[in-house]
XYZ file of C-alpha atoms in Angstrom:
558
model
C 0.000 0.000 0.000
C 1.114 4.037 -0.871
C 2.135 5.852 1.719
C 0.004 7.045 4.228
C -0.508 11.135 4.862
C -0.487 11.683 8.914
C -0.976 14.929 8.303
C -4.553 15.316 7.233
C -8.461 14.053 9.229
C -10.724 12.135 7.729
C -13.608 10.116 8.895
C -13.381 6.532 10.349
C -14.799 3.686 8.541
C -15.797 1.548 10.946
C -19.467 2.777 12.037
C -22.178 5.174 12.133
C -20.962 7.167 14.888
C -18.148 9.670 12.158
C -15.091 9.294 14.666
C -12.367 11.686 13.116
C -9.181 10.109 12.568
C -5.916 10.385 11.209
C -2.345 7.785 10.803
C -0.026 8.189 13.429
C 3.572 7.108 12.276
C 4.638 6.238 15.922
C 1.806 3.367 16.118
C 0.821 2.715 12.648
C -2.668 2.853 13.848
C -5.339 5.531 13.406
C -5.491 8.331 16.453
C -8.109 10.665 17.275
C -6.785 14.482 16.290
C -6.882 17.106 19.088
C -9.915 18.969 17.164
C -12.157 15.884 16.682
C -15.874 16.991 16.851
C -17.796 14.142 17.195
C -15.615 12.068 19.479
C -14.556 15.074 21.072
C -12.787 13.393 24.036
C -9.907 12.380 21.867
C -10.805 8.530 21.783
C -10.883 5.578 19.109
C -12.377 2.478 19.575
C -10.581 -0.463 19.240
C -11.648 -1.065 15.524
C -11.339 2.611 14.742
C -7.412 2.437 15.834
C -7.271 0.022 13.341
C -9.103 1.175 10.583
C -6.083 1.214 8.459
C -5.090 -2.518 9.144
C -7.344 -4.006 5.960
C -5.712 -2.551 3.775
C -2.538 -4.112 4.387
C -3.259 -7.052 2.125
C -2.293 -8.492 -0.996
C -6.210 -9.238 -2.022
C -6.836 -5.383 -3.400
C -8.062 -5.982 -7.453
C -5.913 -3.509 -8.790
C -7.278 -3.586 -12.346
C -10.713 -3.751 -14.363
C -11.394 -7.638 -14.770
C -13.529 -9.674 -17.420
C -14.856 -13.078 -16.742
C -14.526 -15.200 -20.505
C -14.354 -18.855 -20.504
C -15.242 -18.829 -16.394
C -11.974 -17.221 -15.793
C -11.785 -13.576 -14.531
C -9.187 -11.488 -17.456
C -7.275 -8.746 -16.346
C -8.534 -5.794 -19.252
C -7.696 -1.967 -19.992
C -10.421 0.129 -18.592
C -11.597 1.051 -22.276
C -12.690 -2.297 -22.709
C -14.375 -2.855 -19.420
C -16.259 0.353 -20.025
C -17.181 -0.651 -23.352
C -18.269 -4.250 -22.133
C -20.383 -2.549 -19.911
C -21.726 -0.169 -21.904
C -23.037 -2.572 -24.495
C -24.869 -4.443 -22.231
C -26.520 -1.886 -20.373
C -27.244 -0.177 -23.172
C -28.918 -3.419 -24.803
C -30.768 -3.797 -21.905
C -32.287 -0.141 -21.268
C -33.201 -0.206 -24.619
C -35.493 -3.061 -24.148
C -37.014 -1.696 -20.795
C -35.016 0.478 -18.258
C -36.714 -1.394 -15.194
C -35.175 -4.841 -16.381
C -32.028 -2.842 -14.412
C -30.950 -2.650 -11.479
C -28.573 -1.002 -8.722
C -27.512 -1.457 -5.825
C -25.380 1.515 -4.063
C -23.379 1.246 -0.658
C -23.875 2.741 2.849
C -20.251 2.420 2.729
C -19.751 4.823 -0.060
C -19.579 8.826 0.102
C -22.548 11.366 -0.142
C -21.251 12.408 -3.369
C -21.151 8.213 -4.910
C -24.395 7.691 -3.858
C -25.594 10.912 -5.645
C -24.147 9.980 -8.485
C -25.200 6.129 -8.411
C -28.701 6.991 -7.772
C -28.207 9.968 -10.594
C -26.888 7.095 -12.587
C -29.984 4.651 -12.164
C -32.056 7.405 -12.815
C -31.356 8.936 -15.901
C -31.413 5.533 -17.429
C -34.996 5.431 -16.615
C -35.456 3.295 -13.822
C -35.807 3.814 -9.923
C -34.575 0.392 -8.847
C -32.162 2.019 -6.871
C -31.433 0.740 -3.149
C -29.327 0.358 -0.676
C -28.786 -2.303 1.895
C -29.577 -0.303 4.821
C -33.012 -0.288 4.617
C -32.842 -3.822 5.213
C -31.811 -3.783 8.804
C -34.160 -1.172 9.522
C -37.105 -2.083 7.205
C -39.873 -1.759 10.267
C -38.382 1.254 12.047
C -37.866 3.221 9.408
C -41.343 2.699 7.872
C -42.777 3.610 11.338
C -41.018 6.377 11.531
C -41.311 7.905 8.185
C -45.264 7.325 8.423
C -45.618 9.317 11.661
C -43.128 11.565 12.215
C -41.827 12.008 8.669
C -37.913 10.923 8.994
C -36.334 7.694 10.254
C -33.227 10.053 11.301
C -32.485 10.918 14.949
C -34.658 13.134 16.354
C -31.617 14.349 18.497
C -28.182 15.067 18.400
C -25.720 13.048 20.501
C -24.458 16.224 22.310
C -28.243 17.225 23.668
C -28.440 13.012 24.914
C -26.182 14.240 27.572
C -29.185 15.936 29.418
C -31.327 12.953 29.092
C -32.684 12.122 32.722
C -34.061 8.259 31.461
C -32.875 5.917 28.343
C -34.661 2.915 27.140
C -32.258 1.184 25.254
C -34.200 -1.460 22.920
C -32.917 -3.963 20.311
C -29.596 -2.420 20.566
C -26.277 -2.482 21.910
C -24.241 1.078 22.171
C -21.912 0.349 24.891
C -20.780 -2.332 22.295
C -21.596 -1.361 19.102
C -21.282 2.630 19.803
C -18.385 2.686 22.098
C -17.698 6.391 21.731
C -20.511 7.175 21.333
C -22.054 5.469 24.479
C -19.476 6.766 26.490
C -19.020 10.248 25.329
C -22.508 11.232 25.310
C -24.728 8.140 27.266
C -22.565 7.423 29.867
C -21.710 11.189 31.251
C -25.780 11.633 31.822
C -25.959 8.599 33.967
C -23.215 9.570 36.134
C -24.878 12.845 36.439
C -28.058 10.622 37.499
C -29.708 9.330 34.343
C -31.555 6.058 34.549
C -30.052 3.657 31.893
C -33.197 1.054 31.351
C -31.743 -1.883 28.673
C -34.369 -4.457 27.238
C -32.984 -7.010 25.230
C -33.070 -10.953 25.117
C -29.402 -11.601 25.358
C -26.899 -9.565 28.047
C -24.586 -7.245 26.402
C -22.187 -4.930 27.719
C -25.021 -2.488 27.367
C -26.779 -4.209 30.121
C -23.629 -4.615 32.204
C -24.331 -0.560 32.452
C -28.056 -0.236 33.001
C -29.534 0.427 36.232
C -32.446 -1.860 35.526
C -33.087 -4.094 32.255
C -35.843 -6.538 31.127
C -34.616 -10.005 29.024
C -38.074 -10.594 26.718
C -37.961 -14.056 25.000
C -36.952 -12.587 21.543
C -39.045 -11.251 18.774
C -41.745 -10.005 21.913
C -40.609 -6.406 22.552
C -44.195 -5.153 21.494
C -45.907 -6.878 24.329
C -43.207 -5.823 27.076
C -43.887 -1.838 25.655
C -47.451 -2.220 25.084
C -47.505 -2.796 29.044
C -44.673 0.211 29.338
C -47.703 2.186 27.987
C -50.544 0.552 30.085
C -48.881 1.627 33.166
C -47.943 5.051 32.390
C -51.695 5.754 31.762
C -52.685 4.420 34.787
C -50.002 5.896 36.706
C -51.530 9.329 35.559
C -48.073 9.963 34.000
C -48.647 11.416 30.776
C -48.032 14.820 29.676
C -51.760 16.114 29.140
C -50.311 19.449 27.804
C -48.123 17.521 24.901
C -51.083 14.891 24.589
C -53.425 18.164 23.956
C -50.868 20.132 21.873
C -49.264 17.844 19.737
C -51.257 14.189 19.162
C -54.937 12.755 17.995
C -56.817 9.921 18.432
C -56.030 9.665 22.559
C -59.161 8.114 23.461
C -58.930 5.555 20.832
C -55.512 4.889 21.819
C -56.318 4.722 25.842
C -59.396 1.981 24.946
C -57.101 -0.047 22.782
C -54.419 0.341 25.939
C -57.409 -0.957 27.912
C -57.813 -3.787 26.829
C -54.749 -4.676 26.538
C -54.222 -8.652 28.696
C -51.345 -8.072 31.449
C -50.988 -11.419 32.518
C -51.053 -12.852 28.776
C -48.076 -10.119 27.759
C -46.016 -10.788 30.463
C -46.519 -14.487 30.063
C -45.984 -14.586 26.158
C -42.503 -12.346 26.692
C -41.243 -13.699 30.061
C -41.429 -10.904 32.227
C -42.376 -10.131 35.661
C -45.073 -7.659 35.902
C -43.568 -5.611 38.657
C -40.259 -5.093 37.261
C -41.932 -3.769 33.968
C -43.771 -1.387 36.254
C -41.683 0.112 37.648
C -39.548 0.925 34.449
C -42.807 1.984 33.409
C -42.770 4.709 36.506
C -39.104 5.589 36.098
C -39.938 6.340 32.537
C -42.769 8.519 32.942
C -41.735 10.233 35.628
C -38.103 11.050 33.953
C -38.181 15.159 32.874
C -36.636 14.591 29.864
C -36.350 11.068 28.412
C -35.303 9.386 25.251
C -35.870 5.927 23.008
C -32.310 4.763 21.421
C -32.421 1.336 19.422
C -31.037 -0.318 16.362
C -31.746 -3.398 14.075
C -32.777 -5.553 16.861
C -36.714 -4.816 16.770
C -36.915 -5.055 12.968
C -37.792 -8.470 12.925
C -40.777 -9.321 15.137
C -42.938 -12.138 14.303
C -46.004 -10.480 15.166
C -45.519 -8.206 11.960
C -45.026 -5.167 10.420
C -44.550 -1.758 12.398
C -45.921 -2.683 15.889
C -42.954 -2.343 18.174
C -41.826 0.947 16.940
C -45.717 2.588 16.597
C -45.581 1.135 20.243
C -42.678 3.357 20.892
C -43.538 6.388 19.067
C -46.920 6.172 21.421
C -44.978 6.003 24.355
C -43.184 8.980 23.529
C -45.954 10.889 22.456
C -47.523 9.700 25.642
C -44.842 11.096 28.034
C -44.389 14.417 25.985
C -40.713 13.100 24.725
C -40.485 14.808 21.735
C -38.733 18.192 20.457
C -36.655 19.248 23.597
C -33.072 18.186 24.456
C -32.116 14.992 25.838
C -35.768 13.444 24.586
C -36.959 11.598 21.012
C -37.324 8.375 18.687
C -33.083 8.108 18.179
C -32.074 5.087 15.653
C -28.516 4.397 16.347
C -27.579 3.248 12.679
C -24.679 0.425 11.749
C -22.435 1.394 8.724
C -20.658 4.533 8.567
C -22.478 6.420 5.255
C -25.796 4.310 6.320
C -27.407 8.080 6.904
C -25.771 9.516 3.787
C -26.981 6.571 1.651
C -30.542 7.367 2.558
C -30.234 11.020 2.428
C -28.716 10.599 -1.159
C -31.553 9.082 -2.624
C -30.248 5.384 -2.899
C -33.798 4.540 -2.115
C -36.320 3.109 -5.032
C -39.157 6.018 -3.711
C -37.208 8.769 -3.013
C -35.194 11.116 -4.245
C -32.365 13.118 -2.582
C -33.869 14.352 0.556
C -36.183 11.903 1.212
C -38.785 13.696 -1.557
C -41.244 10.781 -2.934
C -40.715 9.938 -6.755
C -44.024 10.792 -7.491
C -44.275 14.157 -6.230
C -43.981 16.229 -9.466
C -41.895 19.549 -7.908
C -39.383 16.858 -6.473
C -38.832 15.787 -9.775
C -38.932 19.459 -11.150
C -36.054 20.452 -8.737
C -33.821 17.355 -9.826
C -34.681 17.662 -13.626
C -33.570 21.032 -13.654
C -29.916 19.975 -12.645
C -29.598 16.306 -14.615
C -31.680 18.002 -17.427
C -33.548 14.510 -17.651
C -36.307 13.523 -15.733
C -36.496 10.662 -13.350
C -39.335 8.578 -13.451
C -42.310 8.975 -11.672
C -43.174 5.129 -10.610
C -41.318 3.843 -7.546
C -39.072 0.723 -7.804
C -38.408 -2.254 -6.082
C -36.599 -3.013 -3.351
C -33.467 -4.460 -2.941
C -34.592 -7.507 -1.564
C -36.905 -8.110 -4.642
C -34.836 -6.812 -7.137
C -32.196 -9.570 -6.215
C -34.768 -12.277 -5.921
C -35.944 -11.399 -9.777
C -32.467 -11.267 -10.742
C -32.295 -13.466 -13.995
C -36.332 -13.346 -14.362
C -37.477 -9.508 -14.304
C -34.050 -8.094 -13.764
C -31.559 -8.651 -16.530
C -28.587 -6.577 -15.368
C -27.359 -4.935 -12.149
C -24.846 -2.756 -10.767
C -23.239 -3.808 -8.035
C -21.562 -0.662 -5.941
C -19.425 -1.742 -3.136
C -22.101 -4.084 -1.815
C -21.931 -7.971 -0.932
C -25.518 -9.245 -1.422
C -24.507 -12.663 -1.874
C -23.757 -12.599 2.181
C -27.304 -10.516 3.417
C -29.746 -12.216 5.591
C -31.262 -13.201 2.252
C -31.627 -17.096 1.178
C -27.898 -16.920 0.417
C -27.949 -19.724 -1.819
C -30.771 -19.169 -4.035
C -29.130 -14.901 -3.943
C -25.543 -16.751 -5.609
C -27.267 -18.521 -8.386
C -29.725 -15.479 -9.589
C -26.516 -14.094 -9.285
C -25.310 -16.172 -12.342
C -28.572 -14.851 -14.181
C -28.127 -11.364 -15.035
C -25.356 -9.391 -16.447
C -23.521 -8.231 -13.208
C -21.366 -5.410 -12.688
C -19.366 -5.174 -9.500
C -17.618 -2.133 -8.317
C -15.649 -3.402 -5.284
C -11.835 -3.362 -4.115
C -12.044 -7.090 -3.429
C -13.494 -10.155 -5.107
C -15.990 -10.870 -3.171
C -18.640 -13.421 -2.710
C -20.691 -11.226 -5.262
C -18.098 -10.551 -7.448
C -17.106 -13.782 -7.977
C -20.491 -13.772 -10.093
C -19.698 -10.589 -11.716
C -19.338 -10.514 -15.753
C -17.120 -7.124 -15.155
C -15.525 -6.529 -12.098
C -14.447 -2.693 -11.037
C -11.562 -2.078 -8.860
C -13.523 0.144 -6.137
C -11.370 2.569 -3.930
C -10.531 2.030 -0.428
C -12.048 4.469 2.330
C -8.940 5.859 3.232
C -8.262 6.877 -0.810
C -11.983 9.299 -0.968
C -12.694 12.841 -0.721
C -15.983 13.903 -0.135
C -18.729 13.896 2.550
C -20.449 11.434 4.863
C -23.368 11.694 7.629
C -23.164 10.382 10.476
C -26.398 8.537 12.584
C -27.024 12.160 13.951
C -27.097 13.758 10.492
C -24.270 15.125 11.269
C -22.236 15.973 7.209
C -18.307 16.012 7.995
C -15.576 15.650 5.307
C -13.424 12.885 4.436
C -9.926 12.979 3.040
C -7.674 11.487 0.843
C -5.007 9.760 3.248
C -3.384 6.992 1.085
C -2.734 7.122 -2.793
C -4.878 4.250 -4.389
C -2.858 1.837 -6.821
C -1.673 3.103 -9.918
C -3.861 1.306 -12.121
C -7.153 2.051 -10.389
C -9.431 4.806 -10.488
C -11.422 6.553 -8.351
C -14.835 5.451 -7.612
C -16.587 9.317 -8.130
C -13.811 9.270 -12.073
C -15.774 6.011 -12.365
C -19.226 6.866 -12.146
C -18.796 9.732 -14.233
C -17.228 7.723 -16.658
C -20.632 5.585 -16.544
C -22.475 8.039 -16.734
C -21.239 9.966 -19.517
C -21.108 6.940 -21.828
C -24.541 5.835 -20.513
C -26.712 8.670 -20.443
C -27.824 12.240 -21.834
C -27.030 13.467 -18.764
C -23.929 15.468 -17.025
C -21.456 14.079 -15.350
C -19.160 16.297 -15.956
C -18.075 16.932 -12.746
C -14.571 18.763 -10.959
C -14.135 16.774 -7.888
C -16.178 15.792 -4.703
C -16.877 19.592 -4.387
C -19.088 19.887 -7.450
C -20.899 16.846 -6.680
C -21.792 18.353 -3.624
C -22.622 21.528 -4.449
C -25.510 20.250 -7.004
C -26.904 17.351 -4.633
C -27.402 20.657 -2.414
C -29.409 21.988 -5.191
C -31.833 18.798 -5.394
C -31.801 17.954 -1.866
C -33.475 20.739 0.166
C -32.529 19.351 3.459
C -28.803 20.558 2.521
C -29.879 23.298 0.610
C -28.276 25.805 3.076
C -24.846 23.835 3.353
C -21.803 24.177 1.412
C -18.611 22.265 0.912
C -16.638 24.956 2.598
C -18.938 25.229 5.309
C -18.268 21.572 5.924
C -14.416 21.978 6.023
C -13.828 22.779 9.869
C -16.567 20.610 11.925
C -19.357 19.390 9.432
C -22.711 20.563 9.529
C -26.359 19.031 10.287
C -29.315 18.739 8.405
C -31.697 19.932 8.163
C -30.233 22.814 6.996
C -32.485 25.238 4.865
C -31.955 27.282 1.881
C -30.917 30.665 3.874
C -30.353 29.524 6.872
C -27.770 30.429 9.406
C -27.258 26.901 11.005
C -28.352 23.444 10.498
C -30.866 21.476 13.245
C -30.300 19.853 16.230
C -33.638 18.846 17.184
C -36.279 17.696 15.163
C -40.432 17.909 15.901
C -40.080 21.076 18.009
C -43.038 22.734 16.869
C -43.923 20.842 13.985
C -43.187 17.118 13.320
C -40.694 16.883 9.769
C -43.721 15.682 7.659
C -45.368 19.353 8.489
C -47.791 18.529 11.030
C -48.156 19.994 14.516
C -50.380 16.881 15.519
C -49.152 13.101 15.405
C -52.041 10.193 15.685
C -52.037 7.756 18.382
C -51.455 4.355 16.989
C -53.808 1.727 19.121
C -52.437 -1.112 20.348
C -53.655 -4.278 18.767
C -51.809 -6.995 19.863
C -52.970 -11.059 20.484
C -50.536 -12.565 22.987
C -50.495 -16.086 23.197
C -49.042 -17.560 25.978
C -46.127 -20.030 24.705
């Protein structure tokens, strides 16, 4: 590997949390830099010191690759473009939806703007990102009633939390920094840490009281949460008045809700779920963090998290500091990804496909534009690979190795023409008919939000191998040859400056603003400063008022 600069920050790649970093020559680890914003007490987890360690290998693909004869070719990038071209080409021609592409929550802002430009200006919005498969159910939830999956806080304001309920996730372990440079200073100030999870985890090893459901029953144990903070008289009747609907449908459903069967079908004991219950409602300010660990409940669709959003709305936990619905995402770009438009029913900023001045505001930049119908998920598109689905892009992704049927996912695989843009040959790659060499995280430039929509820069630290490219030269490459749109573009900077032009909730950023400490969305056109809490007077989809969801559960005692 090139020579590593020690000199300049950049963002580590490890998770969601958007560490700074840069090489220190003493170690030859990463180090937190004096000035680092996010974790601003100069620490690194253990796989953030070693961010740099995978790319000491001898694996990297260093050159474009063509499989002929079931044996991957090293080829000149004119003829891997030209490969690709052809067949993508064929293909659009025929029907633009036979296509599809999946981008990366490990790629920048400015490669998922361009990937989903990509998708789009060749007519289709099968466009996704693997993301939205972890948190399927909480983001729908979320989106429905509140209008944004994205943290309704900022870390910094968690440190005046007086309560956390900490549910299908893990941030002592999976959030180290995070956990202890913004979770961990409110409890020792007096917080109550409350964990529920099947399985201990060095979250629970900090809580001050924690459930253990049997797994896949979280909606039952909250569904009680709620029961006894309405008869505890501990709602907020002000917030209940101000800011919801529907309470007296909600407190009947509530009412009928079966104590004994809940507790029974989950495993708990009644009393202990009580008094959480009190500690809860009786916290000043308190706040919800989970993860990917409620997105699969047996009992269905969005029930858990409506659950949650009602207990919020129920206690008056929304739009103050140190309160709110806070999804502690996974991958590092997983917000950026989303916020990007690598979503089949959005565009940049979360704005539906099918609204027409969304499409207005992004056809007046690509000069082409997008398609009105939604497209498919990731999750179907792969599953149609080789029946509907007749090529795919493959950016940085592995979706041979998902939680999908892994074995049927490699043999659709072998169905379609497959392009993979990825530094290693992976388990999807080794299906590819083109294979990319991708660039490594520490060889970007360019942007990348954090779980608190917090946009920072990243910087070039190592110089990628001399025969590679750059994974933003790349997809303007693409999408010259393959569309009638720009991509003309000078750098990460004049990506960014145009996705702020299409994505209102950055419309008030710029690159330069981003240098020195990043910036949050959303940030408005005009605007002084970006937002730290969302749904203080109005909730993001507009509305001062969020409905109730009733409870309508059917425990069954195992």
């Amino acid at each position: 590997m090139q020579m590593k600069d020690e000199r300049k920050t950049s963002i580590c790649p490890s998770c969601a949390v958007g560490c700074s970093l840069r090489y220190d020559t003493e170690t030859d680890q990463a180090t937190a830099p004096n000035d680092a914003v996010v974790n601003c007490n100069g620490q690194l987890c253990p796989e953030g010191i070693s961010a740099f360690d995978p790319l000491e290998t001898d694996d990297r693909i260093d050159r474009p690759l063509i499989k002929r004869d079931g044996e991957y070719i090293p080829v000149s990038w004119e003829t891997a473009y030209d490969r690709i071209e052809s067949e993508l080409t064929r293909i659009q021609n025929r029907d633009p939806d036979a296509l599809a592409f999946l981008g990366s929550p490990h790629a920048t802002n400015e490669e998922n703007y361009l990937f989903q430009k990509l998708a789009r200006a060749l007519g289709t919005n099968n466009i996704d990102n693997r993301a939205r498969l972890c948190h399927n159910s909480v983001e729908a939830a979320m989106n429905e009633r509140l209008g944004s999956s994205a943290m309704s806080n900022s870390l910094e304001d968690l440190r005046e939390a007086d309560a956390f309920l900490v549910i299908g996730a893990n941030p002592a372990g999976r959030q180290p920094i995070a956990f202890d440079s913004y979770i961990r200073p409110a409890i020792e100030n007096g917080a109550t840490l409350i964990q529920v999870d099947p399985s201990e985890n060095r979250t629970t090893q900090a809580a001050d009281l924690s459930l253990s459901p049997r797994p896949d029953t979280d909606v039952f144990v909250i569904a009680l949460l709620n029961l006894y903070i309405l008869n505890a008289e501990l709602c907020d009747e002000q917030f209940i008045s101000e800011r919801t609907e529907g309470f007296d449908q909600f407190v009947a459903a509530v009412d009928d809700i079966d104590q004994e069967a809940c507790a029974a079908t989950a495993g708990v004991n009644l009393s202990e779920v009580r008094k959480i219950a009190h500690v809860f409602g009786r916290a000043e300010r308190a706040t919800i963090i989970t993860a990917t660990g409620i997105g699969e409940c047996e009992y269905g669709g969005t029930e858990t998290t409506d659950a949650l959003i009602d207990l919020l709305l129920l206690t008056g936990n929304f739009g103050d500091p140190g309160t709110g619905m806070n999804l502690f995402r996974g991958m590092n770009n997983e917000q950026g990804a989303n916020d990007m438009g690598a979503r089949p029913h959005t565009l940049p900023g979360y704005q539906d496909v099918t609204n027409p001045t969304a499409r207005a505001r992004a056809t007046k930049q690509w000069e082409i534009e997008p398609p009105a119908t939604p497209g498919r998920s990731e999750l179907d598109l792969v599953r149609s690979f080789g029946d509907s689905i007749e090529g795919a892009f493959v950016f940085g992704e592995n979706p041979a190795m998902t939680k999908m049927d892994t074995q049927r996912i490699a043999q659709n695989l072998d169905r379609v023409f497959l392009v993979v843009q990825d530094p290693f040959l992976t388990e999807t790659a080794a299906h590819a008919d083109v294979i990319l060499p991708a660039s490594a995280w520490s060889e970007k430039s360019g942007t990348v939000t954090n779980l608190d929509r917090h946009v920072q820069r990243v910087r070039q630290l190592t110089i990628p191998p001399e025969e590679t490219k750059l994974d933003l030269e790349i997809l303007c490459e693409l999408g010259a040859r393959l569309t009638d749109s720009s991509f003309a573009y000078d750098g990460p900077e004049d990506v960014f400056e145009e996705m702020c032009q299409v994505n209102p909730l950055y419309a008030g950023m710029s690159y330069s603003g981003i240098e020195h400490g990043g910036q949050r969305w959303p940030f408005r056109e005009a605007a002084d400063e970006g937002t730290q809490i969302l749904h203080e007077e109005r909730f993001m989809n507009g509305k001062q008022r969020v409905r109730f969801e009733p409870i309508s559960i059917d425990p069954s005692p195992p």
